[in-house]
Amino acid sequence: MPPSPLSKRSLSSSAALLAALAAAVLLAAPASTGPGGGALVLPGLGAPVQVVTDRDGVRHLVAEDDFDLVRASGFVHARDRFFQMDLTRRQVSGDLAELFGSSRLPGDIQARTIGLRRAAQRSLSVLTPRELALLQAYAEGVNAFLDSHPLPPEYAALELSQARRWDVVDSLSIGKAIAASLSLDIDVGPTSQLQRFVAAGIAQGFDGAALFFDDVRRSAPMDPASTVPDATSGFPFVTARVPKVDPTFLAQAAAGAERLRAKLAGVPLFAHALDRRDTWVGSNEWAVDARHAAGRGPIVANDPHLALDIPSTFYEWHLVVKNDPEAGPLDVSGVGFPGAPGVILGQNERITWGATTNPMDVSDVFLDELHVFQPACAAINALACIRSGGEFHRVDVDFASYSVNRPDDTILDNLFTASLPLEQRLIATVPFRSFGPVVDITNPGVVGPGGGVTTALVLQFTGFHATRELGTFNRWNRARNLADFLDGLADFDFGSQNWAYADAEGNLAYFSSAELPLRKDLEAGTVSGMPPGFVRDGISGANNWVPDLAHSQGQAIPYAILPFAEMPQTVNPANGFFVNANNDPAGTTLDNNPLNQMRPSKPSAIYYLNPDYDEGLRAGRITRLLRDHIAAGKKVSVQDMKRFQANTQQLDAELFTPFLQQAWDRARRPGAPGELTALAGDARLAEALGRLAQWDFSTPTGIPEGYDAHDTFGKRTPSVPKPEARASVAATLYNVWRGQAIRRVIDARLAALGLSTGSTDAMKGLFHLLSTTPFTGVGASGVDFFPEPSGLSAEDRRDVALLSALRAALDRLASDAFAPAYANSTNQDDYRWGKLHRITFDHPFLGTASIPPAAGFADVGPGLPGVARDGGLEVVNASGFSPRAQSVNEFRFGGGPVRRYVGQPRGNGPGPRIKGFNVMPGGPSGIPGDPRYATQLGSWLTADYHAVVLGTSFPSGPATQSETLVPAP
């Protein structure tokens, strides 16, 4: 699961001025605003609600019916996380400037333009009366907190004394934002980049399209792990011819794409959607069936990866309803999002489920012909319209106004209305394109008094329609079996996901979900113009979505969708396990072409899911761990699954280091060229390669200050075992070498051509070049990536490049770029990985509330901010960074598991039917200074867990608190 809306945020221009005030506010704030025991009146309750908080900070809520439960849920959420909830809804609604000031206006304008809150308002129409009433009860619980408690301390730091009340659309907006962050692609990044490649190729005599698609921005993963083929030994498609791509449309779309990219690049909510390859954050899920599991049932593991901020993205709680008159009893535990009721990922007594993001292509950017004040528009009673496929479709026009706070003028609640030019207030949407916004106009002057005809970019997205995700989780929280789960899955309309499922009956299943729109050209068996994943031709209509106004499959959108039976899925997989870590679920990209497979039910139509997935490295490692265990005749236990979840072996290192070792062996051969002989004589290289030859590819911190999986419940081991120290040094050597290799081979060659590409793309491109046999160093484009030293063979030039990169890495490690970590040392024993691999859990804008320094955690050392933790690029225990990293603070990570979970159904015998274990990177409270600010963070850092509790027998002890929310007298 890629980043939630609460992703890493940079300080606003006024934030520096706020820091001193914020620190004073925090010092003056009470140590805790959480529950203190006893009874507390909550208006609107029909009966008392018990709230128990255990030592891990998990909130357990016990109510008589659903309405009391959700009302109490809103109150408890607001008490713990209101500022986080307010930020999230404001990011969606486009009114962050009301908090932070004018620096947030550009982002607000884009958020209003794209319009996820408008989409949330549409979703009101598809709620059942009961769902609407439950959301209203939740909102009333939030507002009861606002009526009876002071605001969190962040508001005083922002010179605000009041907050907007909560409403139903706020909760729906959060759902839309989370789902959009996992599924929305705004295809302008790849479009503008491809245009640059093609133009450079024309000017310089190489194949720019081949350089882009085949050499450096490949769809094929580094490891071929793919979910359904690995689980079933079969493919859900039929292989066919390769469609030809016509690049002539590029020039018309690239200019608008570049303008839009510039507008959205600084908006955290949408920046990652511009090109997900450059901002990839993933998730893991895998499972083994009862045949291969130790115990009485299948085992599921899941760890979604989002931004690692403080407070944590998820909120862990356990929800109990004794017996709702309409829905019956409820007993579910798991995680949800502050601002919305219920459990999103979790378990009850009968089923357990988890998720990873499945980046199905559910959006397109169209280049449309825009008419303003033209007769064609007047004929359909519109001031503006677009023409597509010879037909005209209206454009709805509205204007927004924006309020702005002055957070540094010492006057409370001093807001003003921003004075903005008309074009910045304009919001234009196209109902024909799923109510999609006009996101760029080639000639904005056509909206003036005279009007005219121009072109515009329009974003179409399934999530802009009224959708029904809320119903999915309502059903799953009470689901008893696979039929119930599938019934809920049918309502998961957008926010494409991979679902892992197991139940007490012994079933194990994997499903992909969301409504994937069918495109006219692909259904006709060809690609017209640019393929999906790039700006598409809306003027001809050939790329439009296939209409289905009858909603013939019961879908939410009025367009035809890929039938559920053709989506990647497996129930009780033949091979006894499945793995998904955002890798290709169906295998459509393994040949580097996502558009050369055909639908099994319609062989004349292209079977298309998405242009690319991640590198396959996490999925490859997990698949190896499971297969090796099973091949050895061992049963996989819950403890094994926990150990696999903590694995930090870098598969990229396992794939790349053989090439480096081969280069070293060739450099020492008799008769090697002088350039290689000189490298072979470098004692530093000999030592480093010796260390890499003995490395198991694990990435421990190697320092006493570091947190490693061998530590226990956040307690660090004071001494470092020698094997860990050696592995730590090898991890440093390799990761710095890889950055130098990418920069010297891929980046340098592209720079010479006036080009650049994304981080992970370059790594895949380098691996592909090195893996191609016979080796030539020349890509499909005709570009030689190993041109120097001239006069040597291709193999020798390759070896010089790889070994020179290692020498450059050693030079850098001893340089000022790494001096805060290694003090210019040339002793390789000093190069411990934990000095580089660090994380800071960022508060949205208060540095004093970030961890460290909050909650008793400290930086690794001067110039080394953050907590050291084991991990690395694309390891299972996700903790990645740019593969180009080459200085002391570039190996820090900011995303990873926002929850680790392992669960095993145990049949219908005595005892718990599903035994689950969970851990979170934080605590329930978002109030800086609260003792429950980071209750589980230590356990998370050392990959430990607590047991999931169901029922009403709660853990007891001095750290447990109990209170009762009671009706008003």
PDB file of C-alpha atoms in Angstrom, residues 248-414:
ATOM      1  CA  THR A 248       3.226  10.714 -32.953  1.00  0.00           C
ATOM      2  CA  PHE A 249       0.636  11.804 -30.393  1.00  0.00           C
ATOM      3  CA  LEU A 250       3.362  12.592 -27.870  1.00  0.00           C
ATOM      4  CA  ALA A 251       4.192  16.118 -29.037  1.00  0.00           C
ATOM      5  CA  GLN A 252       0.584  17.284 -28.612  1.00  0.00           C
ATOM      6  CA  ALA A 253       0.332  16.031 -25.027  1.00  0.00           C
ATOM      7  CA  ALA A 254       3.783  16.590 -23.528  1.00  0.00           C
ATOM      8  CA  ALA A 255       3.584  20.367 -23.043  1.00  0.00           C
ATOM      9  CA  GLY A 256       0.379  20.161 -21.012  1.00  0.00           C
ATOM     10  CA  ALA A 257       1.739  17.171 -19.132  1.00  0.00           C
ATOM     11  CA  GLU A 258       4.804  19.139 -18.090  1.00  0.00           C
ATOM     12  CA  ARG A 259       2.703  22.094 -16.908  1.00  0.00           C
ATOM     13  CA  LEU A 260       0.478  19.823 -14.843  1.00  0.00           C
ATOM     14  CA  ARG A 261       3.453  18.022 -13.359  1.00  0.00           C
ATOM     15  CA  ALA A 262       4.892  21.335 -12.209  1.00  0.00           C
ATOM     16  CA  LYS A 263       1.620  22.273 -10.516  1.00  0.00           C
ATOM     17  CA  LEU A 264       1.171  18.987  -8.655  1.00  0.00           C
ATOM     18  CA  ALA A 265       4.786  18.113  -7.799  1.00  0.00           C
ATOM     19  CA  GLY A 266       4.677  20.047  -4.525  1.00  0.00           C
ATOM     20  CA  VAL A 267       1.303  18.709  -3.345  1.00  0.00           C
ATOM     21  CA  PRO A 268       1.878  15.640  -1.121  1.00  0.00           C
ATOM     22  CA  LEU A 269      -1.612  14.273  -1.722  1.00  0.00           C
ATOM     23  CA  PHE A 270      -1.019  14.019  -5.488  1.00  0.00           C
ATOM     24  CA  ALA A 271       2.730  14.172  -6.091  1.00  0.00           C
ATOM     25  CA  HIS A 272       3.203  10.420  -5.922  1.00  0.00           C
ATOM     26  CA  ALA A 273       0.411   9.921  -8.475  1.00  0.00           C
ATOM     27  CA  LEU A 274       2.425  11.773 -11.124  1.00  0.00           C
ATOM     28  CA  ASP A 275       4.785   8.833 -11.526  1.00  0.00           C
ATOM     29  CA  ARG A 276       4.416   6.072  -8.964  1.00  0.00           C
ATOM     30  CA  ARG A 277       7.718   4.503  -9.958  1.00  0.00           C
ATOM     31  CA  ASP A 278       9.616   7.411  -8.425  1.00  0.00           C
ATOM     32  CA  THR A 279       7.637   7.403  -5.160  1.00  0.00           C
ATOM     33  CA  TRP A 280       6.906   3.723  -4.688  1.00  0.00           C
ATOM     34  CA  VAL A 281       5.921   2.506  -1.239  1.00  0.00           C
ATOM     35  CA  GLY A 282       4.632  -1.039  -1.142  1.00  0.00           C
ATOM     36  CA  SER A 283       3.164  -3.735   1.066  1.00  0.00           C
ATOM     37  CA  ASN A 284       3.555  -7.453   1.695  1.00  0.00           C
ATOM     38  CA  GLU A 285       1.104 -10.298   2.099  1.00  0.00           C
ATOM     39  CA  TRP A 286       1.613 -14.002   1.834  1.00  0.00           C
ATOM     40  CA  ALA A 287       0.052 -17.181   3.117  1.00  0.00           C
ATOM     41  CA  VAL A 288       0.499 -20.935   3.331  1.00  0.00           C
ATOM     42  CA  ASP A 289      -2.300 -23.472   3.443  1.00  0.00           C
ATOM     43  CA  ALA A 290      -2.902 -26.038   6.162  1.00  0.00           C
ATOM     44  CA  ARG A 291      -0.914 -28.700   4.269  1.00  0.00           C
ATOM     45  CA  HIS A 292       2.292 -26.729   4.756  1.00  0.00           C
ATOM     46  CA  ALA A 293       1.515 -24.993   8.040  1.00  0.00           C
ATOM     47  CA  ALA A 294       2.399 -26.107  11.537  1.00  0.00           C
ATOM     48  CA  GLY A 295      -0.836 -26.135  13.504  1.00  0.00           C
ATOM     49  CA  ARG A 296      -4.447 -26.636  12.536  1.00  0.00           C
ATOM     50  CA  GLY A 297      -4.969 -24.148   9.728  1.00  0.00           C
ATOM     51  CA  PRO A 298      -3.518 -21.828   7.098  1.00  0.00           C
ATOM     52  CA  ILE A 299      -1.355 -18.867   8.122  1.00  0.00           C
ATOM     53  CA  VAL A 300      -1.570 -15.331   6.726  1.00  0.00           C
ATOM     54  CA  ALA A 301       1.030 -12.558   7.064  1.00  0.00           C
ATOM     55  CA  ASN A 302       0.418  -8.935   6.101  1.00  0.00           C
ATOM     56  CA  ASP A 303       2.337  -5.696   6.512  1.00  0.00           C
ATOM     57  CA  PRO A 304       1.051  -2.640   4.622  1.00  0.00           C
ATOM     58  CA  HIS A 305       3.707  -0.023   3.863  1.00  0.00           C
ATOM     59  CA  LEU A 306       2.811   3.635   4.138  1.00  0.00           C
ATOM     60  CA  ALA A 307       4.485   6.763   5.457  1.00  0.00           C
ATOM     61  CA  LEU A 308       6.090   6.264   8.881  1.00  0.00           C
ATOM     62  CA  ASP A 309       5.003   9.460  10.595  1.00  0.00           C
ATOM     63  CA  ILE A 310       3.889  10.309  14.099  1.00  0.00           C
ATOM     64  CA  PRO A 311       1.126   9.730  14.925  1.00  0.00           C
ATOM     65  CA  SER A 312       1.000   6.474  13.009  1.00  0.00           C
ATOM     66  CA  THR A 313      -1.169   6.191   9.917  1.00  0.00           C
ATOM     67  CA  PHE A 314      -3.292   3.376  11.341  1.00  0.00           C
ATOM     68  CA  TYR A 315      -5.198   3.160  14.610  1.00  0.00           C
ATOM     69  CA  GLU A 316      -5.427  -0.225  16.327  1.00  0.00           C
ATOM     70  CA  TRP A 317      -8.586  -1.097  18.185  1.00  0.00           C
ATOM     71  CA  HIS A 318     -10.906  -3.948  19.182  1.00  0.00           C
ATOM     72  CA  LEU A 319     -14.632  -3.414  18.707  1.00  0.00           C
ATOM     73  CA  VAL A 320     -17.351  -5.425  20.455  1.00  0.00           C
ATOM     74  CA  VAL A 321     -21.124  -5.155  20.130  1.00  0.00           C
ATOM     75  CA  LYS A 322     -23.047  -7.447  22.442  1.00  0.00           C
ATOM     76  CA  ASN A 323     -26.065  -7.783  20.173  1.00  0.00           C
ATOM     77  CA  ASP A 324     -27.225  -5.133  17.741  1.00  0.00           C
ATOM     78  CA  PRO A 325     -30.977  -5.575  17.110  1.00  0.00           C
ATOM     79  CA  GLU A 326     -30.498  -5.453  13.343  1.00  0.00           C
ATOM     80  CA  ALA A 327     -26.974  -6.768  12.719  1.00  0.00           C
ATOM     81  CA  GLY A 328     -26.323  -9.062  15.691  1.00  0.00           C
ATOM     82  CA  PRO A 329     -23.117  -9.392  17.719  1.00  0.00           C
ATOM     83  CA  LEU A 330     -19.735  -8.041  16.638  1.00  0.00           C
ATOM     84  CA  ASP A 331     -16.233  -8.970  17.790  1.00  0.00           C
ATOM     85  CA  VAL A 332     -13.505  -7.661  15.492  1.00  0.00           C
ATOM     86  CA  SER A 333      -9.949  -6.471  16.053  1.00  0.00           C
ATOM     87  CA  GLY A 334      -7.542  -4.736  13.728  1.00  0.00           C
ATOM     88  CA  VAL A 335      -6.633  -1.354  12.333  1.00  0.00           C
ATOM     89  CA  GLY A 336      -8.534   1.500  10.791  1.00  0.00           C
ATOM     90  CA  PHE A 337      -8.047   5.114   9.812  1.00  0.00           C
ATOM     91  CA  PRO A 338      -8.701   7.930  12.282  1.00  0.00           C
ATOM     92  CA  GLY A 339     -11.760   9.727  10.942  1.00  0.00           C
ATOM     93  CA  ALA A 340     -13.716   6.635   9.915  1.00  0.00           C
ATOM     94  CA  PRO A 341     -15.415   3.906  11.958  1.00  0.00           C
ATOM     95  CA  GLY A 342     -14.683   0.199  11.858  1.00  0.00           C
ATOM     96  CA  VAL A 343     -11.780  -2.113  11.146  1.00  0.00           C
ATOM     97  CA  ILE A 344     -10.176  -1.935   7.693  1.00  0.00           C
ATOM     98  CA  LEU A 345      -7.644  -4.757   8.100  1.00  0.00           C
ATOM     99  CA  GLY A 346      -8.023  -7.344  10.809  1.00  0.00           C
ATOM    100  CA  GLN A 347      -9.782 -10.427  12.068  1.00  0.00           C
ATOM    101  CA  ASN A 348     -12.829 -11.647  13.886  1.00  0.00           C
ATOM    102  CA  GLU A 349     -13.418 -15.115  15.310  1.00  0.00           C
ATOM    103  CA  ARG A 350     -14.089 -16.662  11.898  1.00  0.00           C
ATOM    104  CA  ILE A 351     -12.057 -14.856   9.225  1.00  0.00           C
ATOM    105  CA  THR A 352      -8.875 -12.838   8.848  1.00  0.00           C
ATOM    106  CA  TRP A 353      -7.874 -10.570   5.996  1.00  0.00           C
ATOM    107  CA  GLY A 354      -5.031  -8.317   4.876  1.00  0.00           C
ATOM    108  CA  ALA A 355      -4.156  -6.198   1.854  1.00  0.00           C
ATOM    109  CA  THR A 356      -1.477  -4.852  -0.431  1.00  0.00           C
ATOM    110  CA  THR A 357      -1.852  -2.252  -3.139  1.00  0.00           C
ATOM    111  CA  ASN A 358      -2.588  -3.584  -6.606  1.00  0.00           C
ATOM    112  CA  PRO A 359      -1.743  -0.720  -8.996  1.00  0.00           C
ATOM    113  CA  MET A 360      -4.411  -1.509 -11.571  1.00  0.00           C
ATOM    114  CA  ASP A 361      -4.871   1.202 -14.156  1.00  0.00           C
ATOM    115  CA  VAL A 362      -8.149   2.835 -13.146  1.00  0.00           C
ATOM    116  CA  SER A 363      -7.460   6.347 -14.424  1.00  0.00           C
ATOM    117  CA  ASP A 364      -6.532   8.065 -17.685  1.00  0.00           C
ATOM    118  CA  VAL A 365      -5.535  11.596 -18.630  1.00  0.00           C
ATOM    119  CA  PHE A 366      -7.140  12.598 -21.942  1.00  0.00           C
ATOM    120  CA  LEU A 367      -6.122  15.347 -24.317  1.00  0.00           C
ATOM    121  CA  ASP A 368      -9.515  16.738 -25.264  1.00  0.00           C
ATOM    122  CA  GLU A 369     -10.664  19.495 -27.588  1.00  0.00           C
ATOM    123  CA  LEU A 370     -12.120  22.242 -25.396  1.00  0.00           C
ATOM    124  CA  HIS A 371     -14.776  24.676 -26.690  1.00  0.00           C
ATOM    125  CA  VAL A 372     -15.713  27.781 -24.704  1.00  0.00           C
ATOM    126  CA  PHE A 373     -18.674  30.047 -25.596  1.00  0.00           C
ATOM    127  CA  GLN A 374     -19.136  28.188 -28.871  1.00  0.00           C
ATOM    128  CA  PRO A 375     -22.351  27.257 -30.698  1.00  0.00           C
ATOM    129  CA  ALA A 376     -21.711  23.540 -30.180  1.00  0.00           C
ATOM    130  CA  CYS A 377     -21.748  24.101 -26.424  1.00  0.00           C
ATOM    131  CA  ALA A 378     -24.841  26.294 -26.530  1.00  0.00           C
ATOM    132  CA  ALA A 379     -26.619  23.496 -28.398  1.00  0.00           C
ATOM    133  CA  ILE A 380     -26.254  21.295 -25.289  1.00  0.00           C
ATOM    134  CA  ASN A 381     -27.015  24.166 -22.889  1.00  0.00           C
ATOM    135  CA  ALA A 382     -23.429  24.568 -21.741  1.00  0.00           C
ATOM    136  CA  LEU A 383     -20.998  27.472 -21.616  1.00  0.00           C
ATOM    137  CA  ALA A 384     -18.101  25.082 -22.279  1.00  0.00           C
ATOM    138  CA  CYS A 385     -17.826  21.606 -23.715  1.00  0.00           C
ATOM    139  CA  ILE A 386     -15.372  19.050 -25.047  1.00  0.00           C
ATOM    140  CA  ARG A 387     -15.508  17.209 -28.344  1.00  0.00           C
ATOM    141  CA  SER A 388     -14.684  13.507 -28.294  1.00  0.00           C
ATOM    142  CA  GLY A 389     -15.356  11.041 -31.082  1.00  0.00           C
ATOM    143  CA  GLY A 390     -17.371  13.641 -32.960  1.00  0.00           C
ATOM    144  CA  GLU A 391     -19.756  14.242 -30.034  1.00  0.00           C
ATOM    145  CA  PHE A 392     -19.915  17.224 -27.692  1.00  0.00           C
ATOM    146  CA  HIS A 393     -20.112  16.850 -23.921  1.00  0.00           C
ATOM    147  CA  ARG A 394     -20.741  19.619 -21.438  1.00  0.00           C
ATOM    148  CA  VAL A 395     -18.189  21.047 -19.036  1.00  0.00           C
ATOM    149  CA  ASP A 396     -19.488  22.253 -15.671  1.00  0.00           C
ATOM    150  CA  VAL A 397     -17.829  25.424 -14.396  1.00  0.00           C
ATOM    151  CA  ASP A 398     -17.634  26.695 -10.827  1.00  0.00           C
ATOM    152  CA  PHE A 399     -15.437  29.070  -8.854  1.00  0.00           C
ATOM    153  CA  ALA A 400     -13.837  28.475  -5.461  1.00  0.00           C
ATOM    154  CA  SER A 401     -12.830  30.858  -2.687  1.00  0.00           C
ATOM    155  CA  TYR A 402     -10.092  30.223  -0.165  1.00  0.00           C
ATOM    156  CA  SER A 403      -9.638  31.289   3.460  1.00  0.00           C
ATOM    157  CA  VAL A 404      -6.111  31.782   4.766  1.00  0.00           C
ATOM    158  CA  ASN A 405      -4.769  31.844   8.319  1.00  0.00           C
ATOM    159  CA  ARG A 406      -2.086  34.231   9.558  1.00  0.00           C
ATOM    160  CA  PRO A 407      -0.376  31.835  11.975  1.00  0.00           C
ATOM    161  CA  ASP A 408       2.467  34.136  12.959  1.00  0.00           C
ATOM    162  CA  ASP A 409       0.794  37.461  13.702  1.00  0.00           C
ATOM    163  CA  THR A 410      -0.049  36.651  17.391  1.00  0.00           C
ATOM    164  CA  ILE A 411      -3.792  37.197  16.744  1.00  0.00           C
ATOM    165  CA  LEU A 412      -6.104  34.232  17.313  1.00  0.00           C
ATOM    166  CA  ASP A 413      -8.329  33.047  14.466  1.00  0.00           C
ATOM    167  CA  ASN A 414      -7.162  35.806  12.131  1.00  0.00           C
TER     168      ASN A 414
END
